[in-house]
Coordinates of N, CA, C and O in Angstrom, one line a residue:
X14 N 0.8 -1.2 0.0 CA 0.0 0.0 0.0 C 0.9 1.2 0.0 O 1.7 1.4 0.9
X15 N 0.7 2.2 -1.1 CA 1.1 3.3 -0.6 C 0.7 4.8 -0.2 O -0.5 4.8 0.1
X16 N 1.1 5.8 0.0 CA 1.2 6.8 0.9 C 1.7 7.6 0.6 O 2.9 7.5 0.5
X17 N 1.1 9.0 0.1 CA 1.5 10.1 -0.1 C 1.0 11.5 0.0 O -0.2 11.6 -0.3
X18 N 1.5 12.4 0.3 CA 1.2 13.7 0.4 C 2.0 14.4 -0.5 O 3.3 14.4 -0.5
X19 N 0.8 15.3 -1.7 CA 1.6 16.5 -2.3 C 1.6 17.9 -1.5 O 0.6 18.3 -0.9
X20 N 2.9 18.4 -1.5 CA 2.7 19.6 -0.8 C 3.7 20.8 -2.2 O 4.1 20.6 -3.4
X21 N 3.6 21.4 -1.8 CA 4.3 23.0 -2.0 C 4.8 23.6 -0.6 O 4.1 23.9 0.3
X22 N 6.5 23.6 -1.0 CA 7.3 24.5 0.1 C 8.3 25.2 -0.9 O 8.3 25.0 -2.1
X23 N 9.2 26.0 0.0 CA 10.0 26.6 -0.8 C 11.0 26.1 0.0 O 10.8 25.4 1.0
X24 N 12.1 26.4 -0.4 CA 13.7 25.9 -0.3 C 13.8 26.2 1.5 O 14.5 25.4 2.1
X25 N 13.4 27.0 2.4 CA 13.3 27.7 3.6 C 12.2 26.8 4.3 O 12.3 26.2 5.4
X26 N 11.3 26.8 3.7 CA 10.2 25.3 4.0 C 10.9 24.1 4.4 O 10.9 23.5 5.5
X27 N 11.6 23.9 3.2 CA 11.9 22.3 3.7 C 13.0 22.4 4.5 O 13.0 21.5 5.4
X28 N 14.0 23.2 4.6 CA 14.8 23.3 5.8 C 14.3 23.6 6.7 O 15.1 23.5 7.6
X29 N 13.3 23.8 7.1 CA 12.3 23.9 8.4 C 11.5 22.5 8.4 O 11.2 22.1 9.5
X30 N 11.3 22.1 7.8 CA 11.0 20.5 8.1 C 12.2 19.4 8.5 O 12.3 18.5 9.4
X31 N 13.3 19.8 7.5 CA 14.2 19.0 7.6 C 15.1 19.1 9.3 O 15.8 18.2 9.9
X32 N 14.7 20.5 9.7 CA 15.2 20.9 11.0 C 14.5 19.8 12.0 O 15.1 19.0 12.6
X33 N 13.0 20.2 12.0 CA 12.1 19.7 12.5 C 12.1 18.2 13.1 O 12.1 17.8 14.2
X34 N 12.3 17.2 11.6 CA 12.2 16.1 11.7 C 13.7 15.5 12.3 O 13.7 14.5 13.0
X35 N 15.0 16.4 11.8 CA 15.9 15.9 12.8 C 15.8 15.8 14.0 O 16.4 14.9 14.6
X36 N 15.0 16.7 14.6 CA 14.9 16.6 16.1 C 14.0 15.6 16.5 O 14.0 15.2 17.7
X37 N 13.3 15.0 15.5 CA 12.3 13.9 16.1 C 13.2 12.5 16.2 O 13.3 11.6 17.0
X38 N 13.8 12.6 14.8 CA 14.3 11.4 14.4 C 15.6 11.5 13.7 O 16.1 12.4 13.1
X39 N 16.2 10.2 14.0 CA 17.8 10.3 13.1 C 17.3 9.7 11.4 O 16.3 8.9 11.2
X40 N 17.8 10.0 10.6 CA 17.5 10.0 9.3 C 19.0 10.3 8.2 O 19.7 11.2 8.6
X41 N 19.3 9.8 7.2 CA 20.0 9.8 6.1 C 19.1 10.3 4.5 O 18.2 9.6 4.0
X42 N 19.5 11.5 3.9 CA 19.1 11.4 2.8 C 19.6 10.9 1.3 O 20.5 11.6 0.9
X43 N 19.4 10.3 0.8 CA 20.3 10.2 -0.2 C 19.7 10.2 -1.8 O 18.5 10.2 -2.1
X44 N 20.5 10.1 -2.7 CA 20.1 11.2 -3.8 C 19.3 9.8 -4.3 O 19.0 8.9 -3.5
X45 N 19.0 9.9 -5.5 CA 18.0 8.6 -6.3 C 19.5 8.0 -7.0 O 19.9 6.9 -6.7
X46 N 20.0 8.6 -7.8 CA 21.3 7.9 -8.5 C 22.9 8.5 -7.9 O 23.2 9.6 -7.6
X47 N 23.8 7.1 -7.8 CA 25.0 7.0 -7.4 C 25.9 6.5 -8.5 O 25.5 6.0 -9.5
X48 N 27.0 6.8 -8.4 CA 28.2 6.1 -9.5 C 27.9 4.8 -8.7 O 27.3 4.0 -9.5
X49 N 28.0 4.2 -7.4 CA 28.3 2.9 -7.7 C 27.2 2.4 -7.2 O 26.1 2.9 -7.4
X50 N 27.4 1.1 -6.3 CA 26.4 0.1 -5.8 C 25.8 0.5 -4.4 O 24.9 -0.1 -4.0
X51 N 26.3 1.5 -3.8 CA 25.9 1.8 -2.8 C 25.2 3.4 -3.0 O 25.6 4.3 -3.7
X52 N 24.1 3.6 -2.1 CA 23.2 4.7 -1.9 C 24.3 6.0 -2.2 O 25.5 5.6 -2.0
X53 N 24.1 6.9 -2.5 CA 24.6 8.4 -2.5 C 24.3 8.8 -0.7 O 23.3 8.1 -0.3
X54 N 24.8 9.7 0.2 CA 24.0 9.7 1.0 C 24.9 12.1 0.6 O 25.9 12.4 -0.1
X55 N 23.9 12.9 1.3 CA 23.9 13.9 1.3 C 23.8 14.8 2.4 O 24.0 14.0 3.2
X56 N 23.6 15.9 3.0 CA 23.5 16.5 3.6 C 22.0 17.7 3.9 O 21.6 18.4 4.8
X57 N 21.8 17.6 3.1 CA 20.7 18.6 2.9 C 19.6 18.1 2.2 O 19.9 17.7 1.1
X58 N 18.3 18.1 2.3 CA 16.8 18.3 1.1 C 17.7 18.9 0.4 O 18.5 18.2 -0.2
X59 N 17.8 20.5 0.3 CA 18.0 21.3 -0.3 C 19.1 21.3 -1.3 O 19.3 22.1 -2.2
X60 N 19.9 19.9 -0.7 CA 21.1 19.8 -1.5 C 21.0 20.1 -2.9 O 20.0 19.9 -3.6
X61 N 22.2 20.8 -3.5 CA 22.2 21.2 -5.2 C 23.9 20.6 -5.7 O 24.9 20.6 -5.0
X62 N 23.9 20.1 -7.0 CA 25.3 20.0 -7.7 C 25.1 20.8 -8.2 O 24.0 21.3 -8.3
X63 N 26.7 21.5 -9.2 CA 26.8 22.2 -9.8 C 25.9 23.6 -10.4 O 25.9 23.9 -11.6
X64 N 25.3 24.2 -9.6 CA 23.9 25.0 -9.3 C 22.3 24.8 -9.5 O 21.4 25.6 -9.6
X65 N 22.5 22.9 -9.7 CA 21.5 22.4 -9.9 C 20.3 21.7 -8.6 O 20.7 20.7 -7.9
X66 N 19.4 22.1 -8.6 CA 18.8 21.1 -7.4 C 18.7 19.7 -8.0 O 18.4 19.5 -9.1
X67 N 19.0 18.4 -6.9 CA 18.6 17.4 -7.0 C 16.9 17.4 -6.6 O 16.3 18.0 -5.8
X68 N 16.6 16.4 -7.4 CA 14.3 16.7 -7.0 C 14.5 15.2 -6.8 O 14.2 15.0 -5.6
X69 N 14.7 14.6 -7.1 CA 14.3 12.9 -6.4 C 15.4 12.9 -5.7 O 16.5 13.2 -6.2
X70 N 15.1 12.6 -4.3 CA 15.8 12.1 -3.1 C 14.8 11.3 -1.8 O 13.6 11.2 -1.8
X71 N 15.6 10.9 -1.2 CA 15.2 9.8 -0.3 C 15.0 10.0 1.2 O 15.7 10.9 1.7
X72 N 14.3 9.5 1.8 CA 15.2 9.2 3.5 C 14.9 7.9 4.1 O 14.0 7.1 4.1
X73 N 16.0 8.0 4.6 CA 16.0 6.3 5.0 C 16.8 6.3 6.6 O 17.6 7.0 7.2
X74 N 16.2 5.3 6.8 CA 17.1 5.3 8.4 C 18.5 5.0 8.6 O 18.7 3.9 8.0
X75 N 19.4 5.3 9.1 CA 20.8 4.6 8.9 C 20.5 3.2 8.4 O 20.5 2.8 7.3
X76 N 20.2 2.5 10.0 CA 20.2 1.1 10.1 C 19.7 0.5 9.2 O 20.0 -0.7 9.1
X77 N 18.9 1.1 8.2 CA 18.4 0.5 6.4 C 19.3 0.7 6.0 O 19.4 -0.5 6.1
X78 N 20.6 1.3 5.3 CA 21.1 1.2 4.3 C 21.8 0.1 3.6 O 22.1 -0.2 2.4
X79 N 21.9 -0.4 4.8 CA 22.6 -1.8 3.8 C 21.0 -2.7 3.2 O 21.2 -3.9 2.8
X80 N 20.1 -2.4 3.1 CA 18.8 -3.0 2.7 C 18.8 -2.3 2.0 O 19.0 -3.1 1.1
X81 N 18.5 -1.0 1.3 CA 18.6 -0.2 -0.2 C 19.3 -1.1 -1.3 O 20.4 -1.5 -1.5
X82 N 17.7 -1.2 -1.9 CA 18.8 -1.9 -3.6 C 18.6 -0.7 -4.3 O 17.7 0.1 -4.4
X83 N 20.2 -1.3 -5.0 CA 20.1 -0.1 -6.2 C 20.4 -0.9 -7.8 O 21.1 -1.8 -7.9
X84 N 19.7 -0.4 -8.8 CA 19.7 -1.4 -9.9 C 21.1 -0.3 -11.1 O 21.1 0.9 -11.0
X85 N 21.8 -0.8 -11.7 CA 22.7 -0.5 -12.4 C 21.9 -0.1 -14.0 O 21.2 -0.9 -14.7
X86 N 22.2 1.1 -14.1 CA 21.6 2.1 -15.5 C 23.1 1.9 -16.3 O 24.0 2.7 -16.2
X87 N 23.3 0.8 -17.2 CA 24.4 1.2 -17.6 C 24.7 2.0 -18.3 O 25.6 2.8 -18.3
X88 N 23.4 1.7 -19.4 CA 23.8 3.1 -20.4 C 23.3 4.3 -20.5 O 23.0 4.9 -21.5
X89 N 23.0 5.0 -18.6 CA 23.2 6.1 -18.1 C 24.2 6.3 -17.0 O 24.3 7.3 -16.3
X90 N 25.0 4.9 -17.0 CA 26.2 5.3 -16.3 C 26.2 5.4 -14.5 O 27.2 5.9 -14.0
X91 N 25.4 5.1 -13.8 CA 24.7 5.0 -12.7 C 23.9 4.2 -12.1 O 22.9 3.8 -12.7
X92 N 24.2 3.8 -10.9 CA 23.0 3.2 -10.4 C 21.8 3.9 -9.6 O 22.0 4.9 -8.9
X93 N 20.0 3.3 -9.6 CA 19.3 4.0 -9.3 C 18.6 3.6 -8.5 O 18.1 2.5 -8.8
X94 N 18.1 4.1 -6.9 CA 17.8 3.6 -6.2 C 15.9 2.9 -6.8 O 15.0 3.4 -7.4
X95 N 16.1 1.8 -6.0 CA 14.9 0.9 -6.1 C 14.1 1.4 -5.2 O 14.2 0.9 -4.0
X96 N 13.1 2.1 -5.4 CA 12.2 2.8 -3.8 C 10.6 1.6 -3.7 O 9.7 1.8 -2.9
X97 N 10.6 0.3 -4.7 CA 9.5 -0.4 -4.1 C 10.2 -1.3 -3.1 O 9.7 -1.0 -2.1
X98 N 11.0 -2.0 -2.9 CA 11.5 -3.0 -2.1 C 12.5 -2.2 -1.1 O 13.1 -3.0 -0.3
X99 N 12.7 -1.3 -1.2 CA 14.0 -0.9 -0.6 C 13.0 0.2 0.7 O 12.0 0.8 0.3
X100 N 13.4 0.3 1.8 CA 12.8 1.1 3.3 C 13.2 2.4 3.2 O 14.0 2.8 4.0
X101 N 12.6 3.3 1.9 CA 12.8 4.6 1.8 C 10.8 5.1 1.5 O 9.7 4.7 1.4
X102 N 11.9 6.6 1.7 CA 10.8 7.7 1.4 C 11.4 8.6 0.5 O 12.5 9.2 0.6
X103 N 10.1 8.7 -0.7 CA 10.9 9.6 -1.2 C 9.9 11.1 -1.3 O 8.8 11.4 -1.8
X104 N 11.0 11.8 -0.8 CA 10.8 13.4 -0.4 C 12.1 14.0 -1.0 O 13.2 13.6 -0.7
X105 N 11.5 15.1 -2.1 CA 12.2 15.7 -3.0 C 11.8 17.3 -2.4 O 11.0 17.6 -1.4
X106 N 12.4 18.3 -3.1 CA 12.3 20.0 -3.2 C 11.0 20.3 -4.0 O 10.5 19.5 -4.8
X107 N 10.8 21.1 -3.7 CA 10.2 21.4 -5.1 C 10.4 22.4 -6.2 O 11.0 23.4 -6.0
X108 N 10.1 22.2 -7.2 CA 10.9 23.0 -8.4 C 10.5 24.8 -8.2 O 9.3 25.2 -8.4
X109 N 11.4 25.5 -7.8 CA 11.2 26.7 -7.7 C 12.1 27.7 -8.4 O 13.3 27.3 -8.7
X110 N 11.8 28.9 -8.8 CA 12.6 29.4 -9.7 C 12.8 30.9 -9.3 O 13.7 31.6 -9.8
X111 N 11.6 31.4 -7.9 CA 11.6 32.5 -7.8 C 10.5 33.4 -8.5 O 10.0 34.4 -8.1
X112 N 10.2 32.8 -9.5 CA 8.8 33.1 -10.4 C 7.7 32.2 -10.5 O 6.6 32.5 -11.0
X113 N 8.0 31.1 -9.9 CA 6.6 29.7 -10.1 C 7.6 28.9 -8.9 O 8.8 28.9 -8.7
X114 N 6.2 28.1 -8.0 CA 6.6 27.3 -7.2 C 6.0 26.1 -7.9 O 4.9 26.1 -8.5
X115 N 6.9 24.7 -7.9 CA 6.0 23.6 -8.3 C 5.4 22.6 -7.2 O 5.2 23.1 -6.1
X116 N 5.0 21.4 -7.5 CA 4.4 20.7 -6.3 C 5.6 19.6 -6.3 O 6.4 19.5 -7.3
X117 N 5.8 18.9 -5.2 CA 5.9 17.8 -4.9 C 5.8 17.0 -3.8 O 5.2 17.8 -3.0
X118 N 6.1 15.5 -3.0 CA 5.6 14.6 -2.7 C 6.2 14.3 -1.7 O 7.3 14.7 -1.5
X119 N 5.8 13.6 -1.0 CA 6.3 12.3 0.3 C 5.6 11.3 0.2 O 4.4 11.3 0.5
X120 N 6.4 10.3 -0.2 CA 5.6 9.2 -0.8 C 6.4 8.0 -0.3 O 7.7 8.0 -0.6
X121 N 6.0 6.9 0.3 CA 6.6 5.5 0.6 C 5.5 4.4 0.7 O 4.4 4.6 1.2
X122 N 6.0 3.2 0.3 CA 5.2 1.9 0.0 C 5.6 1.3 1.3 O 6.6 1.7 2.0
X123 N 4.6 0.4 1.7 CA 4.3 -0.5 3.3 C 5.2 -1.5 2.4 O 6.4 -1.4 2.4
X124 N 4.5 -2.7 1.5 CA 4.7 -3.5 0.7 C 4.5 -3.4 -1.3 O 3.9 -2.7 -2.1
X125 N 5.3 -4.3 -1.3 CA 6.0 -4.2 -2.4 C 5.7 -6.2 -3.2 O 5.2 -7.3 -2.6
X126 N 6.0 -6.0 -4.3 CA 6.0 -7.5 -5.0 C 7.1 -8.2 -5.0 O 7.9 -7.9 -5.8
X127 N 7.4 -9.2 -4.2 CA 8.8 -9.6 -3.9 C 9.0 -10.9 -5.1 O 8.2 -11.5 -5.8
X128 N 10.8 -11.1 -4.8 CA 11.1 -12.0 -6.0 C 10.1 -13.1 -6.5 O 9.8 -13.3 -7.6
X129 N 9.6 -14.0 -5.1 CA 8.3 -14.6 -5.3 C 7.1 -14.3 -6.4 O 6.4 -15.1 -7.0
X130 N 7.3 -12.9 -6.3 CA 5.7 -12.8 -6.7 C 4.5 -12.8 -5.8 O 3.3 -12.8 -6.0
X131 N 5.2 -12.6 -4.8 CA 4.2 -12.5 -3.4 C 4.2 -10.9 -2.9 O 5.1 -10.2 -2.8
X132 N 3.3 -10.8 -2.8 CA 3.2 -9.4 -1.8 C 3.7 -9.0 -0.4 O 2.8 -9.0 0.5
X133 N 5.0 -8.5 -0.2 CA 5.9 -8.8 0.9 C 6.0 -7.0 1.5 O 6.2 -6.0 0.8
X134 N 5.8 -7.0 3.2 CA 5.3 -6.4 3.7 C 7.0 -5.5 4.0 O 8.0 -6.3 4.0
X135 N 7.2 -4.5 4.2 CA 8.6 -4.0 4.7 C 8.3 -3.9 6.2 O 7.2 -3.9 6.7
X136 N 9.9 -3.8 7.0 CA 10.0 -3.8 8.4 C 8.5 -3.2 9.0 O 7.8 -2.4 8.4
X137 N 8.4 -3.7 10.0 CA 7.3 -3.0 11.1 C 8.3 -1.8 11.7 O 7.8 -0.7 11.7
X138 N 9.1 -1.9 12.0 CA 10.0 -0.3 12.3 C 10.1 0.3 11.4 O 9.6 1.5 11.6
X139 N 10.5 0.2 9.9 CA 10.3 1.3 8.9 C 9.2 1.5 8.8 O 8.9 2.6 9.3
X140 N 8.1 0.6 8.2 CA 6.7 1.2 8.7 C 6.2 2.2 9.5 O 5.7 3.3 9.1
X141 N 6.4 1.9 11.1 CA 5.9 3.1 11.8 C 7.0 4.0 11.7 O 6.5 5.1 11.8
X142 N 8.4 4.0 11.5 CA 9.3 5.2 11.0 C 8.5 6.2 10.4 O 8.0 7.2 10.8
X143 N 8.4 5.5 9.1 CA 8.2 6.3 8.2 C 6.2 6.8 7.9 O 5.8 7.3 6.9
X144 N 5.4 6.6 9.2 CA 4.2 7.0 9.6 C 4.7 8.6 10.2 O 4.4 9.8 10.0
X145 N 5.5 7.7 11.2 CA 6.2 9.5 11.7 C 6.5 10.6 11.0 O 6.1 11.7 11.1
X146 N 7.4 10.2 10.1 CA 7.8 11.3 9.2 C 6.8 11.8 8.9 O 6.5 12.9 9.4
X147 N 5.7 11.1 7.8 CA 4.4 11.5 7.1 C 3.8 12.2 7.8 O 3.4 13.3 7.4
X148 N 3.6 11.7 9.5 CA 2.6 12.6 9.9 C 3.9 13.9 10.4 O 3.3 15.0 10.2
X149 N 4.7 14.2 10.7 CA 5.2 15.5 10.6 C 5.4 16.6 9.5 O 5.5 17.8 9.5
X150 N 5.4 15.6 8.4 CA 5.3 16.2 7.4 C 3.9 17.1 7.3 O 3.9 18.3 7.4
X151 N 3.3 16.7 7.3 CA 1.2 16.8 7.3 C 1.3 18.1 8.5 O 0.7 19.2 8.1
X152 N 1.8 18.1 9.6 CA 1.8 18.7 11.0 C 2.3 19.8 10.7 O 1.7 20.9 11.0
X153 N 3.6 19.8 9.8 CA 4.4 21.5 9.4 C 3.8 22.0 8.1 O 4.4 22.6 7.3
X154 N 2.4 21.7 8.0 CA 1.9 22.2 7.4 C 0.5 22.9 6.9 O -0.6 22.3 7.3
X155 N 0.3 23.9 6.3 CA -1.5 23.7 6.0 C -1.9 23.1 4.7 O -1.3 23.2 3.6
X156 N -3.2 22.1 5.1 CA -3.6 21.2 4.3 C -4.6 22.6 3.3 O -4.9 23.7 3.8
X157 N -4.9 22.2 2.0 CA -5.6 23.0 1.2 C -6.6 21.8 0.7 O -6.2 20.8 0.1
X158 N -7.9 22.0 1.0 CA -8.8 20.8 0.7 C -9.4 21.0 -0.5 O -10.1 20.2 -1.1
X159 N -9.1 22.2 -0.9 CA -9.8 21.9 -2.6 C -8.9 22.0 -3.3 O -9.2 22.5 -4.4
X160 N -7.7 21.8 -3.1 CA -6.8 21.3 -4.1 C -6.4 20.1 -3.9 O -6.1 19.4 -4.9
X161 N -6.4 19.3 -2.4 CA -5.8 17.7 -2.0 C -4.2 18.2 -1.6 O -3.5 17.2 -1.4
X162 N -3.7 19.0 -1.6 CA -2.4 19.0 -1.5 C -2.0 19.9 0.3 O -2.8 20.1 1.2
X163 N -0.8 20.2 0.2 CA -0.2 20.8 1.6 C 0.2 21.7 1.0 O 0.4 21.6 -0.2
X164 N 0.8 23.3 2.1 CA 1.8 24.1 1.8 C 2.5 24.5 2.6 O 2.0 24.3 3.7
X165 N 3.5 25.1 2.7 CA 4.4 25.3 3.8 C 4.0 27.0 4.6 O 3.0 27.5 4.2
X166 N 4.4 27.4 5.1 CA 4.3 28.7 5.9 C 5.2 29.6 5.2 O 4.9 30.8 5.4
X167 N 6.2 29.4 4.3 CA 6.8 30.6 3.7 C 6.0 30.6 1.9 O 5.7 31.5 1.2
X168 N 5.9 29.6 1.9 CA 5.3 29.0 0.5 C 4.0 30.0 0.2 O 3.7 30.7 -0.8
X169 N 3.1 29.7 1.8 CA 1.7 30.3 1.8 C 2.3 32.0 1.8 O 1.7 32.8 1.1
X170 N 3.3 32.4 2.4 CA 3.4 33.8 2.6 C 3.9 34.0 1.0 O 3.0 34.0 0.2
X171 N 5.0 34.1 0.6 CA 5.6 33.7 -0.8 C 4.5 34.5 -2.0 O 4.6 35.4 -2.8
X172 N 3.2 33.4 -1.5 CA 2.1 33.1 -2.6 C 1.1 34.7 -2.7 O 0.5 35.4 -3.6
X173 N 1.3 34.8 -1.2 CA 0.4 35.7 -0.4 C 0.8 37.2 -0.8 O 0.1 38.1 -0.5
X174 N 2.1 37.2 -1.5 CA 2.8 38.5 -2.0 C 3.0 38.6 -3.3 O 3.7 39.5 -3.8
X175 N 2.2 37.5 -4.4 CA 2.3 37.7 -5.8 C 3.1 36.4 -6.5 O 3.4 36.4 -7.6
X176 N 3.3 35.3 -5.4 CA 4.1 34.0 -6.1 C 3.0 33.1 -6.8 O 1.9 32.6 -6.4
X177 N 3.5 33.0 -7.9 CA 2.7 31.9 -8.6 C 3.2 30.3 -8.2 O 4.3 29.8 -8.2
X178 N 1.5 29.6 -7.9 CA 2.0 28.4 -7.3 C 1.4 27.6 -8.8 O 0.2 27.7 -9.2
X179 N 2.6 26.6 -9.7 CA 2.1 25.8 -10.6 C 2.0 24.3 -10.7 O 2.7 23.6 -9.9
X180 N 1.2 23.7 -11.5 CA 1.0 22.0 -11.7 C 2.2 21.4 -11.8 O 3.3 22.0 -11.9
X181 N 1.9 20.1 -11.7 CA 3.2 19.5 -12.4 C 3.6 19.5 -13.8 O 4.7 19.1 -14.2
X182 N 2.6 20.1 -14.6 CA 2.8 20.2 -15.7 C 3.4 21.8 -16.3 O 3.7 22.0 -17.5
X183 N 3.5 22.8 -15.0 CA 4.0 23.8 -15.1 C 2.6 25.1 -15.9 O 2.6 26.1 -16.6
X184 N 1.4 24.2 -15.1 CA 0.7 25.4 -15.6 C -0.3 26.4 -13.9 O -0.6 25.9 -12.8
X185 N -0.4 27.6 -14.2 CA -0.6 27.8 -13.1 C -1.9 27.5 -11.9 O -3.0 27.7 -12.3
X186 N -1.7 27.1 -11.1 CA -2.9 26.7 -10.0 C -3.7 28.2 -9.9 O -3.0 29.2 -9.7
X187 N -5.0 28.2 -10.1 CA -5.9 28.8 -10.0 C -6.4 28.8 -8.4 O -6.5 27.8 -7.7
X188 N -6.7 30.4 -8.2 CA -7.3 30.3 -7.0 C -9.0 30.3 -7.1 O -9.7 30.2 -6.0

């Protein structure tokens, strides 16, 4: 089963979550793709390469990492993390430019389809782990019910001063 919340934050948002949830919990983020066989692990949501934001990223508990599969992209030169079988969440930034905010997610699966072919349940600790995050995620924020989505407190102020909030398709959300 999976689990998700779209929200809208800004780069100050998620460092205010990211603050937040460190204090609740110990946590690793790591990016979606690595040069090798093992997870990327990072420092920040907000993390950026070469003035670029990374948008798919993870969190995973220490003590999972050696349970993260990652599948090898050869002819993209990378490996990419596996987020059905593997005890993550994936919580990304959202695409912001200073002119348009975009949406994105916090999203993780309970169970997954294992090599079997059976429907195979992940840890009862990652499980309720990762209930916590969700519901703090949900907590540092206001819900918007006629859109289905969340927003952060700088996001809503942001918006509240002339910021355009857009789809995933990059078209603008109507109020």
């Amino acid at each position: 089963m999976g689990h998700q919340s779209r929200f809208y934050m800004t780069p100050k948002d998620m460092a205010d979550f990211e603050r937040r949830l460190r204090e609740k919990t110990d946590f690793s983020i790591l990016l979606s793709e690595s040069p090798t066989s093992s997870p990327r692990v990072v420092d920040s949501l907000n993390f950026s390469e070469n003035g670029k934001p990374w948008y798919f990223k993870y969190l995973a508990r220490p003590e999972d990492l050696d349970a993260i599969v990652m599948r090898h992209l050869p002819e993209q030169g990378y490996w990419w993390v596996q987020d059905s079988p593997s005890p993550v969440i994936e919580c990304g930034p959202c695409p912001f430019d200073g002119k348009s905010l975009g949406p994105s997610r916090l999203y993780y699966v309970d169970t997954f389809l294992g090599p079997d072919h059976e429907w195979t349940e992940k840890s009862e600790a990652f499980r309720k782990w990762a209930k916590r995050v969700h519901t703090l995620l949900k907590k540092s924020m206001k819900w918007r019910a006629s859109y289905g989505d969340y927003i952060g407190a700088d996001a809503q102020a942001w918006v509240d001063a002339g910021g355009q909030l857009v789809t995933d398709t990059g078209q603008p959300v109507t109020w």
